[in-house]
Structures are given as structure tokens and as C-alpha cells.
Amino acid sequence: MATSSSSSSSSIAISPRKLRSDLYSYSYKNDGNNPLVITVLASLIERTMVRNERIDAKNCGRRTLRQRDFRSKVFDCREGPDMTVQCYLERIFRYTKAGPSVYVVAYVYIDRFCEANPGFRITARNVHRLLITTMMVASKYVEDM
């Protein structure tokens, strides 16, 4: 299940015009279609996770106890869920009907969080908690104004 969703999300050609149209004029009447921004966000996050796994594999032998800061493990769970990022974002959309702009703001929050905490890396063990938290905060910011 994990490989089919991640491979399909990376093979879709997305034009900026289509993404812009999706962001600004998305209609909830088409219940079968998810906003394109979900696919884009899932792809960006999955690429980041792969890059972080490569970095961690390289630096595995060089780590010291001092570098394993508790703050960098704040979102970690014991086991990574069996759900891909794409499926998780689609599930969030299905149950919350958050607008596409909420996903963009959530990604900005994730980016800012990672910049403010350089020891933090997005992994399979923390991505789902990070996504639901940033989605909730972004939803409050965007839709409660």
C-alpha cells in the first residue's frame, strides 16, 4: 500500500496554473476529487523524509548522546503508522473538509518549525503528528478569521 501511493504521487506532472486554479477555486461539490495541493504537499514531505533518512544513515556512526536532544523527539511515536503521507492528508481532507489554503499554511508552519529547530528531522515516526498539529493550527488561522 505504501509504495503505490508514494510512486503515484511523484509521477504526476503538475503545472503551476493548475495548482493556482485548485487553490483559489476549489469546489467541495466534487466529493470524489481531492485538491491537487494534497498531492503536492505529500510529495514535498515524502522527499524531505527520504532526504532525512539518507542524512541519518550517513551520520549514524557520528552521533553522540548530546546530539540526541529531547526537543528533537517531541513528535516521535514508538512506531510509524502504516499510512502514507498522501493517504493521511486525504483522510484529513475527507473528515475536515479543510480548504486548500489550509494545507499551504500548514506546510509553511512545518518549514518554519524545521528552521527554528535545526536538530529536528521529519521522519516516518513523527510526520503524522506533525501534520495533524500544523493542520489544526493552520485551520484555526485560515478559517476562523
PDB file of N, CA, C and O in Angstrom, residues 66-114:
ATOM      1  N   ARG A  66      24.791  13.783  23.204  1.00  0.00           N
ATOM      2  CA  ARG A  66      24.467  15.204  23.301  1.00  0.00           C
ATOM      3  C   ARG A  66      23.603  15.664  22.123  1.00  0.00           C
ATOM      4  O   ARG A  66      22.760  16.536  22.261  1.00  0.00           O
ATOM      5  N   GLN A  67      23.820  15.083  20.947  1.00  0.00           N
ATOM      6  CA  GLN A  67      23.049  15.482  19.772  1.00  0.00           C
ATOM      7  C   GLN A  67      21.624  14.944  19.807  1.00  0.00           C
ATOM      8  O   GLN A  67      20.763  15.450  19.119  1.00  0.00           O
ATOM      9  N   ARG A  68      21.365  13.930  20.580  1.00  0.00           N
ATOM     10  CA  ARG A  68      20.011  13.368  20.680  1.00  0.00           C
ATOM     11  C   ARG A  68      19.214  14.155  21.706  1.00  0.00           C
ATOM     12  O   ARG A  68      18.914  13.686  22.792  1.00  0.00           O
ATOM     13  N   ASP A  69      18.874  15.336  21.353  1.00  0.00           N
ATOM     14  CA  ASP A  69      18.158  16.244  22.232  1.00  0.00           C
ATOM     15  C   ASP A  69      16.700  15.816  22.353  1.00  0.00           C
ATOM     16  O   ASP A  69      16.081  15.384  21.383  1.00  0.00           O
ATOM     17  N   PHE A  70      16.142  15.958  23.542  1.00  0.00           N
ATOM     18  CA  PHE A  70      14.749  15.595  23.773  1.00  0.00           C
ATOM     19  C   PHE A  70      13.813  16.422  22.900  1.00  0.00           C
ATOM     20  O   PHE A  70      12.822  15.931  22.407  1.00  0.00           O
ATOM     21  N   ARG A  71      14.135  17.683  22.674  1.00  0.00           N
ATOM     22  CA  ARG A  71      13.270  18.550  21.878  1.00  0.00           C
ATOM     23  C   ARG A  71      13.135  18.062  20.445  1.00  0.00           C
ATOM     24  O   ARG A  71      12.124  18.285  19.811  1.00  0.00           O
ATOM     25  N   SER A  72      14.142  17.372  19.912  1.00  0.00           N
ATOM     26  CA  SER A  72      14.052  16.877  18.543  1.00  0.00           C
ATOM     27  C   SER A  72      13.182  15.626  18.455  1.00  0.00           C
ATOM     28  O   SER A  72      12.840  15.186  17.374  1.00  0.00           O
ATOM     29  N   LYS A  73      12.806  15.051  19.570  1.00  0.00           N
ATOM     30  CA  LYS A  73      11.974  13.846  19.593  1.00  0.00           C
ATOM     31  C   LYS A  73      10.556  14.138  20.065  1.00  0.00           C
ATOM     32  O   LYS A  73       9.803  13.222  20.345  1.00  0.00           O
ATOM     33  N   VAL A  74      10.155  15.374  20.122  1.00  0.00           N
ATOM     34  CA  VAL A  74       8.884  15.766  20.718  1.00  0.00           C
ATOM     35  C   VAL A  74       7.675  15.177  19.990  1.00  0.00           C
ATOM     36  O   VAL A  74       6.677  14.861  20.615  1.00  0.00           O
ATOM     37  N   PHE A  75       7.739  14.989  18.692  1.00  0.00           N
ATOM     38  CA  PHE A  75       6.608  14.452  17.937  1.00  0.00           C
ATOM     39  C   PHE A  75       6.733  12.950  17.670  1.00  0.00           C
ATOM     40  O   PHE A  75       5.841  12.357  17.088  1.00  0.00           O
ATOM     41  N   ASP A  76       7.842  12.349  18.054  1.00  0.00           N
ATOM     42  CA  ASP A  76       8.074  10.939  17.726  1.00  0.00           C
ATOM     43  C   ASP A  76       7.107  10.006  18.442  1.00  0.00           C
ATOM     44  O   ASP A  76       6.787  10.199  19.609  1.00  0.00           O
ATOM     45  N   CYS A  77       6.659   8.992  17.720  1.00  0.00           N
ATOM     46  CA  CYS A  77       5.857   7.926  18.314  1.00  0.00           C
ATOM     47  C   CYS A  77       6.707   6.655  18.309  1.00  0.00           C
ATOM     48  O   CYS A  77       7.761   6.607  17.672  1.00  0.00           O
ATOM     49  N   ARG A  78       6.269   5.652  19.017  1.00  0.00           N
ATOM     50  CA  ARG A  78       7.059   4.421  19.113  1.00  0.00           C
ATOM     51  C   ARG A  78       7.215   3.729  17.768  1.00  0.00           C
ATOM     52  O   ARG A  78       8.280   3.243  17.439  1.00  0.00           O
ATOM     53  N   GLU A  79       6.136   3.666  17.003  1.00  0.00           N
ATOM     54  CA  GLU A  79       6.151   3.043  15.682  1.00  0.00           C
ATOM     55  C   GLU A  79       5.495   3.977  14.681  1.00  0.00           C
ATOM     56  O   GLU A  79       4.545   4.666  15.004  1.00  0.00           O
ATOM     57  N   GLY A  80       6.013   3.950  13.476  1.00  0.00           N
ATOM     58  CA  GLY A  80       5.394   4.748  12.429  1.00  0.00           C
ATOM     59  C   GLY A  80       4.094   4.109  11.970  1.00  0.00           C
ATOM     60  O   GLY A  80       4.032   2.889  11.808  1.00  0.00           O
ATOM     61  N   PRO A  81       3.033   4.884  11.781  1.00  0.00           N
ATOM     62  CA  PRO A  81       1.764   4.319  11.299  1.00  0.00           C
ATOM     63  C   PRO A  81       1.921   3.684   9.914  1.00  0.00           C
ATOM     64  O   PRO A  81       2.837   4.017   9.170  1.00  0.00           O
ATOM     65  N   ASP A  82       1.019   2.778   9.584  1.00  0.00           N
ATOM     66  CA  ASP A  82       1.062   2.088   8.295  1.00  0.00           C
ATOM     67  C   ASP A  82       0.368   2.886   7.193  1.00  0.00           C
ATOM     68  O   ASP A  82      -0.076   2.302   6.206  1.00  0.00           O
ATOM     69  N   MET A  83       0.272   4.175   7.338  1.00  0.00           N
ATOM     70  CA  MET A  83      -0.428   5.018   6.380  1.00  0.00           C
ATOM     71  C   MET A  83       0.577   5.984   5.740  1.00  0.00           C
ATOM     72  O   MET A  83       1.368   6.605   6.435  1.00  0.00           O
ATOM     73  N   THR A  84       0.515   6.091   4.418  1.00  0.00           N
ATOM     74  CA  THR A  84       1.405   7.025   3.734  1.00  0.00           C
ATOM     75  C   THR A  84       0.973   8.461   4.021  1.00  0.00           C
ATOM     76  O   THR A  84      -0.160   8.706   4.468  1.00  0.00           O
ATOM     77  N   VAL A  85       1.850   9.381   3.733  1.00  0.00           N
ATOM     78  CA  VAL A  85       1.538  10.801   3.919  1.00  0.00           C
ATOM     79  C   VAL A  85       0.371  11.196   3.018  1.00  0.00           C
ATOM     80  O   VAL A  85      -0.540  11.910   3.448  1.00  0.00           O
ATOM     81  N   GLN A  86       0.378  10.725   1.784  1.00  0.00           N
ATOM     82  CA  GLN A  86      -0.707  11.022   0.844  1.00  0.00           C
ATOM     83  C   GLN A  86      -2.051  10.543   1.399  1.00  0.00           C
ATOM     84  O   GLN A  86      -3.025  11.300   1.426  1.00  0.00           O
ATOM     85  N   CYS A  87      -2.115   9.306   1.860  1.00  0.00           N
ATOM     86  CA  CYS A  87      -3.363   8.750   2.408  1.00  0.00           C
ATOM     87  C   CYS A  87      -3.801   9.513   3.656  1.00  0.00           C
ATOM     88  O   CYS A  87      -4.992   9.750   3.860  1.00  0.00           O
ATOM     89  N   TYR A  88      -2.838   9.892   4.473  1.00  0.00           N
ATOM     90  CA  TYR A  88      -3.156  10.613   5.700  1.00  0.00           C
ATOM     91  C   TYR A  88      -3.746  11.987   5.393  1.00  0.00           C
ATOM     92  O   TYR A  88      -4.750  12.391   5.989  1.00  0.00           O
ATOM     93  N   LEU A  89      -3.144  12.698   4.443  1.00  0.00           N
ATOM     94  CA  LEU A  89      -3.673  14.009   4.064  1.00  0.00           C
ATOM     95  C   LEU A  89      -5.049  13.891   3.410  1.00  0.00           C
ATOM     96  O   LEU A  89      -5.923  14.729   3.640  1.00  0.00           O
ATOM     97  N   GLU A  90      -5.252  12.853   2.608  1.00  0.00           N
ATOM     98  CA  GLU A  90      -6.569  12.634   2.008  1.00  0.00           C
ATOM     99  C   GLU A  90      -7.611  12.335   3.086  1.00  0.00           C
ATOM    100  O   GLU A  90      -8.752  12.785   3.012  1.00  0.00           O
ATOM    101  N   ARG A  91      -7.210  11.594   4.087  1.00  0.00           N
ATOM    102  CA  ARG A  91      -8.119  11.277   5.197  1.00  0.00           C
ATOM    103  C   ARG A  91      -8.472  12.543   5.978  1.00  0.00           C
ATOM    104  O   ARG A  91      -9.628  12.764   6.348  1.00  0.00           O
ATOM    105  N   ILE A  92      -7.481  13.376   6.237  1.00  0.00           N
ATOM    106  CA  ILE A  92      -7.740  14.654   6.916  1.00  0.00           C
ATOM    107  C   ILE A  92      -8.732  15.478   6.096  1.00  0.00           C
ATOM    108  O   ILE A  92      -9.685  16.045   6.638  1.00  0.00           O
ATOM    109  N   PHE A  93      -8.525  15.516   4.784  1.00  0.00           N
ATOM    110  CA  PHE A  93      -9.434  16.280   3.935  1.00  0.00           C
ATOM    111  C   PHE A  93     -10.849  15.699   3.971  1.00  0.00           C
ATOM    112  O   PHE A  93     -11.821  16.438   4.066  1.00  0.00           O
ATOM    113  N   ARG A  94     -10.952  14.389   3.896  1.00  0.00           N
ATOM    114  CA  ARG A  94     -12.261  13.738   3.869  1.00  0.00           C
ATOM    115  C   ARG A  94     -13.069  14.068   5.114  1.00  0.00           C
ATOM    116  O   ARG A  94     -14.270  14.297   5.041  1.00  0.00           O
ATOM    117  N   TYR A  95     -12.429  14.098   6.272  1.00  0.00           N
ATOM    118  CA  TYR A  95     -13.175  14.300   7.516  1.00  0.00           C
ATOM    119  C   TYR A  95     -13.256  15.752   7.966  1.00  0.00           C
ATOM    120  O   TYR A  95     -14.139  16.108   8.743  1.00  0.00           O
ATOM    121  N   THR A  96     -12.357  16.610   7.508  1.00  0.00           N
ATOM    122  CA  THR A  96     -12.392  18.006   7.964  1.00  0.00           C
ATOM    123  C   THR A  96     -12.879  18.973   6.895  1.00  0.00           C
ATOM    124  O   THR A  96     -13.328  20.060   7.227  1.00  0.00           O
ATOM    125  N   LYS A  97     -12.722  18.605   5.621  1.00  0.00           N
ATOM    126  CA  LYS A  97     -13.056  19.493   4.504  1.00  0.00           C
ATOM    127  C   LYS A  97     -12.314  20.830   4.611  1.00  0.00           C
ATOM    128  O   LYS A  97     -12.841  21.879   4.250  1.00  0.00           O
ATOM    129  N   ALA A  98     -11.089  20.764   5.110  1.00  0.00           N
ATOM    130  CA  ALA A  98     -10.253  21.967   5.186  1.00  0.00           C
ATOM    131  C   ALA A  98      -9.937  22.433   3.773  1.00  0.00           C
ATOM    132  O   ALA A  98      -9.677  21.615   2.882  1.00  0.00           O
ATOM    133  N   GLY A  99      -9.955  23.719   3.569  1.00  0.00           N
ATOM    134  CA  GLY A  99      -9.687  24.277   2.253  1.00  0.00           C
ATOM    135  C   GLY A  99      -8.236  24.098   1.852  1.00  0.00           C
ATOM    136  O   GLY A  99      -7.356  23.897   2.696  1.00  0.00           O
ATOM    137  N   PRO A 100      -7.949  24.172   0.557  1.00  0.00           N
ATOM    138  CA  PRO A 100      -6.580  24.006   0.077  1.00  0.00           C
ATOM    139  C   PRO A 100      -5.590  24.994   0.686  1.00  0.00           C
ATOM    140  O   PRO A 100      -4.427  24.652   0.901  1.00  0.00           O
ATOM    141  N   SER A 101      -6.035  26.191   0.999  1.00  0.00           N
ATOM    142  CA  SER A 101      -5.119  27.169   1.591  1.00  0.00           C
ATOM    143  C   SER A 101      -4.638  26.738   2.972  1.00  0.00           C
ATOM    144  O   SER A 101      -3.529  27.094   3.385  1.00  0.00           O
ATOM    145  N   VAL A 102      -5.418  25.933   3.671  1.00  0.00           N
ATOM    146  CA  VAL A 102      -5.005  25.424   4.983  1.00  0.00           C
ATOM    147  C   VAL A 102      -3.783  24.522   4.830  1.00  0.00           C
ATOM    148  O   VAL A 102      -2.858  24.571   5.644  1.00  0.00           O
ATOM    149  N   TYR A 103      -3.743  23.740   3.763  1.00  0.00           N
ATOM    150  CA  TYR A 103      -2.600  22.847   3.527  1.00  0.00           C
ATOM    151  C   TYR A 103      -1.331  23.644   3.225  1.00  0.00           C
ATOM    152  O   TYR A 103      -0.245  23.274   3.655  1.00  0.00           O
ATOM    153  N   VAL A 104      -1.480  24.738   2.506  1.00  0.00           N
ATOM    154  CA  VAL A 104      -0.331  25.586   2.204  1.00  0.00           C
ATOM    155  C   VAL A 104       0.204  26.229   3.480  1.00  0.00           C
ATOM    156  O   VAL A 104       1.410  26.226   3.741  1.00  0.00           O
ATOM    157  N   VAL A 105      -0.684  26.755   4.305  1.00  0.00           N
ATOM    158  CA  VAL A 105      -0.271  27.377   5.560  1.00  0.00           C
ATOM    159  C   VAL A 105       0.360  26.327   6.487  1.00  0.00           C
ATOM    160  O   VAL A 105       1.364  26.603   7.143  1.00  0.00           O
ATOM    161  N   ALA A 106      -0.187  25.126   6.510  1.00  0.00           N
ATOM    162  CA  ALA A 106       0.395  24.049   7.330  1.00  0.00           C
ATOM    163  C   ALA A 106       1.816  23.744   6.878  1.00  0.00           C
ATOM    164  O   ALA A 106       2.709  23.539   7.714  1.00  0.00           O
ATOM    165  N   TYR A 107       2.056  23.731   5.569  1.00  0.00           N
ATOM    166  CA  TYR A 107       3.412  23.491   5.081  1.00  0.00           C
ATOM    167  C   TYR A 107       4.353  24.622   5.483  1.00  0.00           C
ATOM    168  O   TYR A 107       5.510  24.375   5.835  1.00  0.00           O
ATOM    169  N   VAL A 108       3.864  25.840   5.450  1.00  0.00           N
ATOM    170  CA  VAL A 108       4.685  26.973   5.899  1.00  0.00           C
ATOM    171  C   VAL A 108       5.039  26.800   7.375  1.00  0.00           C
ATOM    172  O   VAL A 108       6.191  27.026   7.785  1.00  0.00           O
ATOM    173  N   TYR A 109       4.086  26.380   8.192  1.00  0.00           N
ATOM    174  CA  TYR A 109       4.355  26.138   9.614  1.00  0.00           C
ATOM    175  C   TYR A 109       5.386  25.028   9.805  1.00  0.00           C
ATOM    176  O   TYR A 109       6.279  25.143  10.650  1.00  0.00           O
ATOM    177  N   ILE A 110       5.281  23.963   9.015  1.00  0.00           N
ATOM    178  CA  ILE A 110       6.263  22.874   9.113  1.00  0.00           C
ATOM    179  C   ILE A 110       7.642  23.390   8.744  1.00  0.00           C
ATOM    180  O   ILE A 110       8.628  23.109   9.427  1.00  0.00           O
ATOM    181  N   ASP A 111       7.721  24.173   7.673  1.00  0.00           N
ATOM    182  CA  ASP A 111       9.003  24.732   7.239  1.00  0.00           C
ATOM    183  C   ASP A 111       9.593  25.638   8.309  1.00  0.00           C
ATOM    184  O   ASP A 111      10.788  25.546   8.628  1.00  0.00           O
ATOM    185  N   ARG A 112       8.782  26.489   8.886  1.00  0.00           N
ATOM    186  CA  ARG A 112       9.273  27.394   9.942  1.00  0.00           C
ATOM    187  C   ARG A 112       9.704  26.622  11.187  1.00  0.00           C
ATOM    188  O   ARG A 112      10.699  26.956  11.827  1.00  0.00           O
ATOM    189  N   PHE A 113       8.954  25.593  11.544  1.00  0.00           N
ATOM    190  CA  PHE A 113       9.305  24.770  12.704  1.00  0.00           C
ATOM    191  C   PHE A 113      10.662  24.094  12.492  1.00  0.00           C
ATOM    192  O   PHE A 113      11.501  24.076  13.393  1.00  0.00           O
ATOM    193  N   CYS A 114      10.871  23.568  11.291  1.00  0.00           N
ATOM    194  CA  CYS A 114      12.149  22.904  10.992  1.00  0.00           C
ATOM    195  C   CYS A 114      13.308  23.893  10.976  1.00  0.00           C
ATOM    196  O   CYS A 114      14.420  23.557  11.392  1.00  0.00           O
TER     197      CYS A 114
END
